[in-house]
Coordinates of C-alpha atoms and ligand atoms in Angstrom, one line a residue:
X20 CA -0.9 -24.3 4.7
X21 CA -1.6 -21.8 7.7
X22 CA 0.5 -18.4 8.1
X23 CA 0.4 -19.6 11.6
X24 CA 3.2 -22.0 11.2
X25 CA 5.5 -19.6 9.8
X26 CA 4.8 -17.1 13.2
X27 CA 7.3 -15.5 15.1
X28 CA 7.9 -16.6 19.0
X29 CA 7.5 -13.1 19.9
X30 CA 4.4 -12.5 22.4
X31 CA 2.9 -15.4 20.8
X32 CA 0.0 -16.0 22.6
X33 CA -0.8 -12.1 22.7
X34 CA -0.3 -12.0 18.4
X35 CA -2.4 -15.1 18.0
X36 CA -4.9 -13.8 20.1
X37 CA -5.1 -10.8 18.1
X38 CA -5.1 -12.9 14.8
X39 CA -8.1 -14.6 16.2
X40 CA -10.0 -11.6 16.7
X41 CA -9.6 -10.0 13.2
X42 CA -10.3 -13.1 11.8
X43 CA -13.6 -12.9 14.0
X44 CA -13.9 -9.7 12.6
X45 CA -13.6 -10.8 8.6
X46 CA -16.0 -13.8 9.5
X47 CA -18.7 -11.9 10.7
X48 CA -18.5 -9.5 7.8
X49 CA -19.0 -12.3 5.6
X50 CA -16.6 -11.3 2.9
X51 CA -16.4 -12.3 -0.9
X52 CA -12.7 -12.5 -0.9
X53 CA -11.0 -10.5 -3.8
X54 CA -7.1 -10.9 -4.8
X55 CA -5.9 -7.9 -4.5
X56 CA -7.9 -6.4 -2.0
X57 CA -6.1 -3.7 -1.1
X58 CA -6.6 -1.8 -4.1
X59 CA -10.1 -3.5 -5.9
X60 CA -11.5 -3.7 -2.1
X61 CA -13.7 -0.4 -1.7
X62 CA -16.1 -0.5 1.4
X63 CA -16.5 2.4 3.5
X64 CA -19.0 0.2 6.0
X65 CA -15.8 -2.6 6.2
X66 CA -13.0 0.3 7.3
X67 CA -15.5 1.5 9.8
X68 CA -15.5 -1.9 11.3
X69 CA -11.7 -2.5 11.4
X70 CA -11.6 1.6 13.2
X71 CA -14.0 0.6 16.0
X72 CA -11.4 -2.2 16.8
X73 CA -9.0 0.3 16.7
X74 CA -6.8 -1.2 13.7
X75 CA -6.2 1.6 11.7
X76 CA -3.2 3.4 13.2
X77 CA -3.0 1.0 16.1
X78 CA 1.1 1.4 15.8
X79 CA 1.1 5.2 16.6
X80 CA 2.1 6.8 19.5
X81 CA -0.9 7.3 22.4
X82 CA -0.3 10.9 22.8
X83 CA -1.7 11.1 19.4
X84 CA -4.7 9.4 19.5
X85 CA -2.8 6.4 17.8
X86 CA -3.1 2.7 19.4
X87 CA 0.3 2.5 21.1
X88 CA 1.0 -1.0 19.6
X89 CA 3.9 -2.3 17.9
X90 CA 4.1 -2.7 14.4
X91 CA 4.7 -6.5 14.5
X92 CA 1.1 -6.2 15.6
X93 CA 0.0 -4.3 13.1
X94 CA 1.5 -6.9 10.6
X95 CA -1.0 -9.0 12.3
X96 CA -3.2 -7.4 11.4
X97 CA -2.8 -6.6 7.9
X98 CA -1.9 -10.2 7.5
X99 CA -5.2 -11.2 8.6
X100 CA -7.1 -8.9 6.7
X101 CA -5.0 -9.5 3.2
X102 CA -5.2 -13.4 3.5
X103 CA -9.4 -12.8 3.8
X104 CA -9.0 -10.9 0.9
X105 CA -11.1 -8.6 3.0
X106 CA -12.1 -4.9 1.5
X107 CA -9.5 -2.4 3.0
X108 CA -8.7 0.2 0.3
X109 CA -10.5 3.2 2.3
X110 CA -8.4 2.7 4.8
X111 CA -5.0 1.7 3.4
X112 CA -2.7 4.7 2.0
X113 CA -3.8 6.8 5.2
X114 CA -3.1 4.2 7.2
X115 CA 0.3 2.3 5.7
X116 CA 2.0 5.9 5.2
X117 CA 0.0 9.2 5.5
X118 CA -0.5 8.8 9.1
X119 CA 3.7 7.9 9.7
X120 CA 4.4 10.7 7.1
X121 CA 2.4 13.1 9.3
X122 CA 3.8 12.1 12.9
X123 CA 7.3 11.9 11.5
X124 CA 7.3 15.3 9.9
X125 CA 3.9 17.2 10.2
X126 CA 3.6 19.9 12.3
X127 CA 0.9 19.9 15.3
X128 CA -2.2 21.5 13.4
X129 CA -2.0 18.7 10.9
X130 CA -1.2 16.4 13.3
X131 CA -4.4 17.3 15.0
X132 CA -6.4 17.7 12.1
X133 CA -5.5 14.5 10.3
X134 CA -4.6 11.5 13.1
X135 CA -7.9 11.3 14.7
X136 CA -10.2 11.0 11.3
X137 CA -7.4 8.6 9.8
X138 CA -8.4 6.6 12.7
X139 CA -11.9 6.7 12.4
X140 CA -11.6 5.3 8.9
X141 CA -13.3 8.7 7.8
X142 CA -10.2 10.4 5.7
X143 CA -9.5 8.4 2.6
X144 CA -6.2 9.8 0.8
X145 CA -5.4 9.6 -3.1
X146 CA -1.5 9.5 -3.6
X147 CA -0.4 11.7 -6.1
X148 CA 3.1 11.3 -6.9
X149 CA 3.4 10.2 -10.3
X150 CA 2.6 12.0 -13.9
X151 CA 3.1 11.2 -17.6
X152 CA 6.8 12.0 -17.6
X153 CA 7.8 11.6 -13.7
X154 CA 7.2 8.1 -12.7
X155 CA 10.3 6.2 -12.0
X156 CA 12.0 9.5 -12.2
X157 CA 9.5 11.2 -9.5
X158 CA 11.9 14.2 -9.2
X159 CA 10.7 15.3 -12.8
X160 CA 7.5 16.4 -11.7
X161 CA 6.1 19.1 -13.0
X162 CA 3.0 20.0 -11.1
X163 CA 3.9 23.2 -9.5
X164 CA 3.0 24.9 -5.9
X165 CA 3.3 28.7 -6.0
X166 CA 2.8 31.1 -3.1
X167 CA -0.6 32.8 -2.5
X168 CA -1.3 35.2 0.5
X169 CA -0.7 33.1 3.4
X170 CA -0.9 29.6 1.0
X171 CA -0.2 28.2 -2.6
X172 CA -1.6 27.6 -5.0
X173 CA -0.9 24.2 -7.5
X174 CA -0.9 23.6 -11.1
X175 CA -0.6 20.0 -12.8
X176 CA -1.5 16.7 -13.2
X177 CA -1.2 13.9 -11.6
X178 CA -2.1 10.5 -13.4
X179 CA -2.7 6.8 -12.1
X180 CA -4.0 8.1 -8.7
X181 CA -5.5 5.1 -6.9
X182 CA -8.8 5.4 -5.4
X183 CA -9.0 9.1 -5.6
X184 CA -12.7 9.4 -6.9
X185 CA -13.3 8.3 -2.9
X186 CA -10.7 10.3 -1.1
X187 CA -11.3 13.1 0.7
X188 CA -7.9 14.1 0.7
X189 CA -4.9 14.0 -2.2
X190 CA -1.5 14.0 -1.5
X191 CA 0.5 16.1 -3.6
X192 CA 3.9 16.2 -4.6
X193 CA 4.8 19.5 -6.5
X194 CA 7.5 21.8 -7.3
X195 CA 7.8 24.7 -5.1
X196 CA 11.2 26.2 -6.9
X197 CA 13.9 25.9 -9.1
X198 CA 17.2 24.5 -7.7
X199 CA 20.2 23.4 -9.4
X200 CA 20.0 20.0 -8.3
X201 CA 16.4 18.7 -9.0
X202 CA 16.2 16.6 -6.0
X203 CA 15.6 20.0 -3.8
X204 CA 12.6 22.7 -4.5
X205 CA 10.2 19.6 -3.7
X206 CA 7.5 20.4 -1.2
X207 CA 4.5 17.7 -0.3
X208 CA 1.0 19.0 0.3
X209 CA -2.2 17.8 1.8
X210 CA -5.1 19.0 -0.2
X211 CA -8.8 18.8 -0.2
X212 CA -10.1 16.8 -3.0
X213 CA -13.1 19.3 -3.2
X214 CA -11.3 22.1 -3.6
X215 CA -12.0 24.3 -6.6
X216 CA -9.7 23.8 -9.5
X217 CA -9.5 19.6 -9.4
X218 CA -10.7 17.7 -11.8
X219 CA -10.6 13.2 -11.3
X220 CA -10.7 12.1 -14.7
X221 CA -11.4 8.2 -14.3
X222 CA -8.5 5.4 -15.9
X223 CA -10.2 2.0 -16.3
X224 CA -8.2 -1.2 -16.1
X225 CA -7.7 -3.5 -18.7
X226 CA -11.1 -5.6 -17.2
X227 CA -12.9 -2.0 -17.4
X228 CA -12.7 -1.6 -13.7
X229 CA -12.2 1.9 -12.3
X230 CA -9.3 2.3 -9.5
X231 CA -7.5 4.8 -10.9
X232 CA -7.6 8.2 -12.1
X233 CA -6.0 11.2 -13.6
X234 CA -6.2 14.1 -11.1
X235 CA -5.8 17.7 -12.8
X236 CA -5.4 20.9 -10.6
X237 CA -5.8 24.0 -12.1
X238 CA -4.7 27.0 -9.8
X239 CA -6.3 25.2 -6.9
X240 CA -5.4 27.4 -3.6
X241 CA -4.0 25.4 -0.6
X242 CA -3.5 26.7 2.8
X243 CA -0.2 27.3 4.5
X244 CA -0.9 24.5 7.3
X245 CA -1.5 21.9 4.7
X246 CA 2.4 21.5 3.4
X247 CA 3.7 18.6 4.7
X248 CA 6.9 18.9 6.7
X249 CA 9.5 21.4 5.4
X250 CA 9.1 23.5 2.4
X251 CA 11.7 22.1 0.2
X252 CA 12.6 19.2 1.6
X253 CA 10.0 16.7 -0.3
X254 CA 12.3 14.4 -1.8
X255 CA 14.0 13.7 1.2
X256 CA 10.4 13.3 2.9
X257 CA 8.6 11.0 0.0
X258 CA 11.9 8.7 -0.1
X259 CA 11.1 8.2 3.3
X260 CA 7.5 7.7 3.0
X261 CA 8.8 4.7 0.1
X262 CA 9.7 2.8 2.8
X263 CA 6.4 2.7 4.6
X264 CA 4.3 1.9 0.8
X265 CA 6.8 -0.9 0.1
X266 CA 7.4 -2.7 3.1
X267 CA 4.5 -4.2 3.9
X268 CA 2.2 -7.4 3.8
X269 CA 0.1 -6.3 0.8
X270 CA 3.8 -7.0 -1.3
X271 CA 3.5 -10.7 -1.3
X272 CA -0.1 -11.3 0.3
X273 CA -2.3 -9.6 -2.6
X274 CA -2.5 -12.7 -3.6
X275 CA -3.3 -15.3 -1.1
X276 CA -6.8 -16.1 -1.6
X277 CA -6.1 -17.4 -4.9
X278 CA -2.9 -19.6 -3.0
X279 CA -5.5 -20.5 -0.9
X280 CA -8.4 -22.0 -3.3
X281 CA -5.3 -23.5 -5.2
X282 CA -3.8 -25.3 -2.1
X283 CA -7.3 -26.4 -1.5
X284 CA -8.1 -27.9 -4.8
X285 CA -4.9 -29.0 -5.0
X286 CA -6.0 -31.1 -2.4
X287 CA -8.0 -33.2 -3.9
X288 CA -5.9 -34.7 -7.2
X289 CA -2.5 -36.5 -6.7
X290 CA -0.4 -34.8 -9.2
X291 CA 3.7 -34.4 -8.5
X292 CA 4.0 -31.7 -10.2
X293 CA 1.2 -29.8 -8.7
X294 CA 2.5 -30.9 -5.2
X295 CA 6.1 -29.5 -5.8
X296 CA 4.7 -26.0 -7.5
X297 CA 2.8 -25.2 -4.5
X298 CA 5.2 -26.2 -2.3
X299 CA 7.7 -24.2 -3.5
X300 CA 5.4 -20.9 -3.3
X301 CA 4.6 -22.1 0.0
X302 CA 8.8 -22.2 0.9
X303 CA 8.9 -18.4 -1.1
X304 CA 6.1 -17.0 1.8
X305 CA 8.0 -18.2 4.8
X306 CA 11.1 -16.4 3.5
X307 CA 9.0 -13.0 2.7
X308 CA 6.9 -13.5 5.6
X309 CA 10.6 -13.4 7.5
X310 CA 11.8 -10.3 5.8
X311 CA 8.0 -8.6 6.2
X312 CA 9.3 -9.0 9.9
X313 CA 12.4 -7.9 10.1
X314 CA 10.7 -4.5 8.2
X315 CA 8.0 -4.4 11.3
X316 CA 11.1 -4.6 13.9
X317 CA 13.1 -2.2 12.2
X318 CA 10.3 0.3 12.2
X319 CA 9.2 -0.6 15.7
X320 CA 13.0 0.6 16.3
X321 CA 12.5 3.8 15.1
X322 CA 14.5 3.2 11.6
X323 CA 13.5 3.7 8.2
X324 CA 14.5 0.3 6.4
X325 CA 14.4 1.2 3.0
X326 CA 16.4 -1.6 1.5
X327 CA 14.4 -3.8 3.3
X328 CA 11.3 -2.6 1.6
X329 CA 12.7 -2.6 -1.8
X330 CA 13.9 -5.8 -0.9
X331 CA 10.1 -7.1 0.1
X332 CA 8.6 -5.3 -2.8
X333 CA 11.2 -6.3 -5.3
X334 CA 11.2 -10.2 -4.3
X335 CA 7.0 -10.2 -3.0
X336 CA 6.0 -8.9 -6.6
X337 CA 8.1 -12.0 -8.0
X338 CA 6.5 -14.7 -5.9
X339 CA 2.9 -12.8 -6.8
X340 CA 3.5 -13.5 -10.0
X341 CA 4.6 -16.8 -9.9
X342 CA 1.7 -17.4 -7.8
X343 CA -0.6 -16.4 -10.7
X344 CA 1.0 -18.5 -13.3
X345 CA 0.9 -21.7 -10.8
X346 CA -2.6 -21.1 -10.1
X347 CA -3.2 -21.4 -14.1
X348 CA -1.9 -24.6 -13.9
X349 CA -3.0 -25.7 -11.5
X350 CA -6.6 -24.9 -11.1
X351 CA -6.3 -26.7 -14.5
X352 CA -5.2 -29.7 -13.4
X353 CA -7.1 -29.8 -10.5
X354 CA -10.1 -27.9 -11.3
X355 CA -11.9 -24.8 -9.8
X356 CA -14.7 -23.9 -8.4
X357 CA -16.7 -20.7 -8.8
X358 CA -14.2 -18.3 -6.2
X359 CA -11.4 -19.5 -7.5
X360 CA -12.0 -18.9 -10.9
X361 CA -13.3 -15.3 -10.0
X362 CA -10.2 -14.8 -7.8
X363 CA -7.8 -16.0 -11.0
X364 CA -9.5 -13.8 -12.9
X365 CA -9.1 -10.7 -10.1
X366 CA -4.9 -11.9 -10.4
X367 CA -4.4 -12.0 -14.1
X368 CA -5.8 -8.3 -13.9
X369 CA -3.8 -7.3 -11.0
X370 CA -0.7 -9.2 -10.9
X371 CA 1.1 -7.0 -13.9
X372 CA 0.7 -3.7 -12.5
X373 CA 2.0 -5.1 -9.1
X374 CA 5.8 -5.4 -9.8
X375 CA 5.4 -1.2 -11.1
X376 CA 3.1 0.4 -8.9
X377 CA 5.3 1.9 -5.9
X378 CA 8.3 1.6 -7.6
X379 CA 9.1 -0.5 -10.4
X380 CA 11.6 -3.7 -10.1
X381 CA 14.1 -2.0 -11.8
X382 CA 14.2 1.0 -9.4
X383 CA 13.7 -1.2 -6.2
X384 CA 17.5 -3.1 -7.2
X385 CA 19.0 0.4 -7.5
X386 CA 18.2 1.3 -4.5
X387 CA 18.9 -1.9 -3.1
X388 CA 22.1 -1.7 -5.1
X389 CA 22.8 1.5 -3.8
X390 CA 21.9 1.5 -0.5
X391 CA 24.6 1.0 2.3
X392 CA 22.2 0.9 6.0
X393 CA 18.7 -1.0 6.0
Ligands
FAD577 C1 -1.8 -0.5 -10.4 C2 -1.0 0.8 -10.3 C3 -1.4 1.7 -9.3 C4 -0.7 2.9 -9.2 N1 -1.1 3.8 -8.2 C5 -0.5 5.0 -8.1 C6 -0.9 6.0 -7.2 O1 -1.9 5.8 -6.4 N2 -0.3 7.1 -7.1 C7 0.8 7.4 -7.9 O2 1.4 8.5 -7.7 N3 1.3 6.5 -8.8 C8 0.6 5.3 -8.9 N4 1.0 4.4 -9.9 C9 2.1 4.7 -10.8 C10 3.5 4.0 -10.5 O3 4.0 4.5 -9.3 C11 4.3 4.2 -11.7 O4 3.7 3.5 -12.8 C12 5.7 3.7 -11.5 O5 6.4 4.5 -10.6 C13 6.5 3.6 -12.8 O6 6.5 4.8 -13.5 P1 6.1 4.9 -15.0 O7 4.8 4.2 -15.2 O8 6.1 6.4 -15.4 O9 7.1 4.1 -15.8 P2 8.6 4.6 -16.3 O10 9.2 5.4 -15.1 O11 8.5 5.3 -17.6 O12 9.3 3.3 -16.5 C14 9.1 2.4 -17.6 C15 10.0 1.3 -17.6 O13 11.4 1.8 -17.6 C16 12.1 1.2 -16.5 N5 13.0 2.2 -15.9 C17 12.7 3.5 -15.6 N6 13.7 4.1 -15.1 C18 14.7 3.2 -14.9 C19 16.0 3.2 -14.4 N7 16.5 4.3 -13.8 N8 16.8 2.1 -14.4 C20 16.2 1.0 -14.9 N9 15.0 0.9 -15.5 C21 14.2 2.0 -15.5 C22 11.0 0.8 -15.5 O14 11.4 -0.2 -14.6 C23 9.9 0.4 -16.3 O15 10.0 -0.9 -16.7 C24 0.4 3.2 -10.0 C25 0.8 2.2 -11.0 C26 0.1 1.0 -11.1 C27 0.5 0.1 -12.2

């Protein structure tokens, strides 16, 4: 099964030329491929060789450094590099939605002061949104931003931070007053991650892995020019940013190299069953592969398609999972070889935190429930 037969008309040449390069790219890197990649896929040296090609932030505007490409070519992209189950967690949150957040609704310092080392692959960003009682219900957070001199200054905890033991940069969403309706008083920050006062506290996984972390800030003083957007309006900005973490490829590709070691040993035994189990995962990735672009159009258009996403999310999760559970049964079947029993092993790990990390399932058909424009 190639993603290529499931491509859209648009450009076609151009995109499959672009497709061949990155997978160039991933050859010559000689990667161990890892399910989940986006997330277990740590390698600083790997990000500096998708930034010299100009990958990372290839969709925004030139007058900001970015590449001036559309984001149907950056879902090339990302396509390419999740299907390789190639290394791209350095680069990822910065790229997917810090870099959009900050061109939507940063001002020019931080415009100029983030964009170009997002783009060099040199600013990694933890995302700290959630805490112990404010995960679903993010608007309960309590970590607090209060004003200092010309800045703030932020008190909390944040827990379940991927990746920040490596960033140099946590975003922060904290409480900057008290309003009536808890949806307002919400401001986002941008803070160093060696500033004094924070503390990453490692979380291992359930395979003692270490992705993420609790992140504890004790009076930790943040300039003026480092809140995000407008002072207040963080919900409306972080429901925004949703959109950009839970649209994308990663939602139903995290697991392709283990589809891929299954189609291929698959293969080589004659079994019904087998045959219709991976062909109907392989009938599930057309349809999200088809919704994954309708996302890319939409934000090529300017829009913020957050149905869509929850959509993807909601309904990419589901096939991930089924994907795992089909691979069980059928690497057992068929047999596996050495990869694919290491990439099983790398889904049954992964695959549970998938449908609750950016929003769990539950939350994604509220707000597709809820929502009345894309
Ligand atoms: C692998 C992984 C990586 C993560 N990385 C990050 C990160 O980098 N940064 C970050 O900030 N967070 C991160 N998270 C946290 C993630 O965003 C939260 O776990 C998620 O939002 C759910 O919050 P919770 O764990 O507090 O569960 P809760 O909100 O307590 O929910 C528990 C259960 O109740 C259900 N539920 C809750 N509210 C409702 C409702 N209104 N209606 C119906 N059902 C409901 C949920 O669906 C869920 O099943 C990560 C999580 C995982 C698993």
């Amino acid at each position: 099964m190639s993603i290529e037969t499931v491509s859209t008309a648009t450009d076609a040449d151009h995109l499959s030329d672009l497709r061949r390069q990155v997978r160039e790219v991933v050859a010559a890197a000689g990667i161990a491929p890892r399910t989940d990649s986006w997330m277990r896929g740590f390698d600083a040296s790997f990000t500096e060789r998708v930034a010299e090609r100009g990958w990372i932030g290839m969709s925004w505007p030139a007058e900001y450094g970015g590449g001036g490409r559309s984001n149907l070519e950056r879902m090339v992209v990302t396509e390419e590099l999740l299907r390789a189950g190639a290394p791209v967690t350095a680069h990822w949150t910065a790229d997917r939605q810090i870099g959009p957040a900050i061109l939507r609704v940063g001002s020019d310092e931080l415009k100029a002061e983030f964009l170009p080392g997002i783009r060099r692959g040199e600013i990694v960003v933890g995302l700290g949104m959630s805490e112990t009682e404010a995960g679903s219900d993010l608007a309960a957070v309590r970590t607090r931003a209060v004003p200092d001199g010309d800045g703030w200054r932020v008190t909390g905890a944040k827990v379940w931070t991927t990746s920040a033991h490596h960033a140099t940069h946590i975003y922060v969403l904290a409480r900057t007053s008290d309003e009536d309706a808890r949806h307002e008083g919400l401001t986002e920050f941008l803070v160093d991650s060696d500033a004094p006062g924070i503390e990453i506290r490692p979380i291992l996984d359930m395979v003692g892995e270490h992705h993420f972390n609790e992140v504890v800030f004790a009076d930790v003083p943040v300039p003026a020019g480092r809140a995000l957007g407008t002072v207040g309006q963080g919900w409306k900005q972080v429901t925004e940013q949703l959109a950009f973490e839970r649209g994308g490829a990663e939602r139903y590709l995290s697991t392709y190299p283990l589809l891929a070691a299954m189609v291929r040993s698959a293969a080589r035994v004659r079994d019904r069953a087998v045959t219709e189990r991976v062909g109907s995962l392989a009938a599930q990735l057309v349809g999200l592969r088809q919704l994954s672009v309708q996302v890319a159009t939409a934000l090529d258009a300017g829009e913020v398609p957050g149905r869509l996403a929850s959509a993807l999310k909601l309904r990419g999760t589901t096939f991930e999972k089924e994907v795992v559970e089909t691979a069980r049964y059928v690497l057992d079947v068929c047999g596996a070889d050495a990869e694919a029993s290491r990439l099983l092993v790398d889904g049954l790990a992964a695959v549970p935190g998938a449908s609750i990390r950016g929003g769990a399932s539950e939350v994604m058909r509220t707000v597709i429930g809820r929502s009345e424009v894309c």
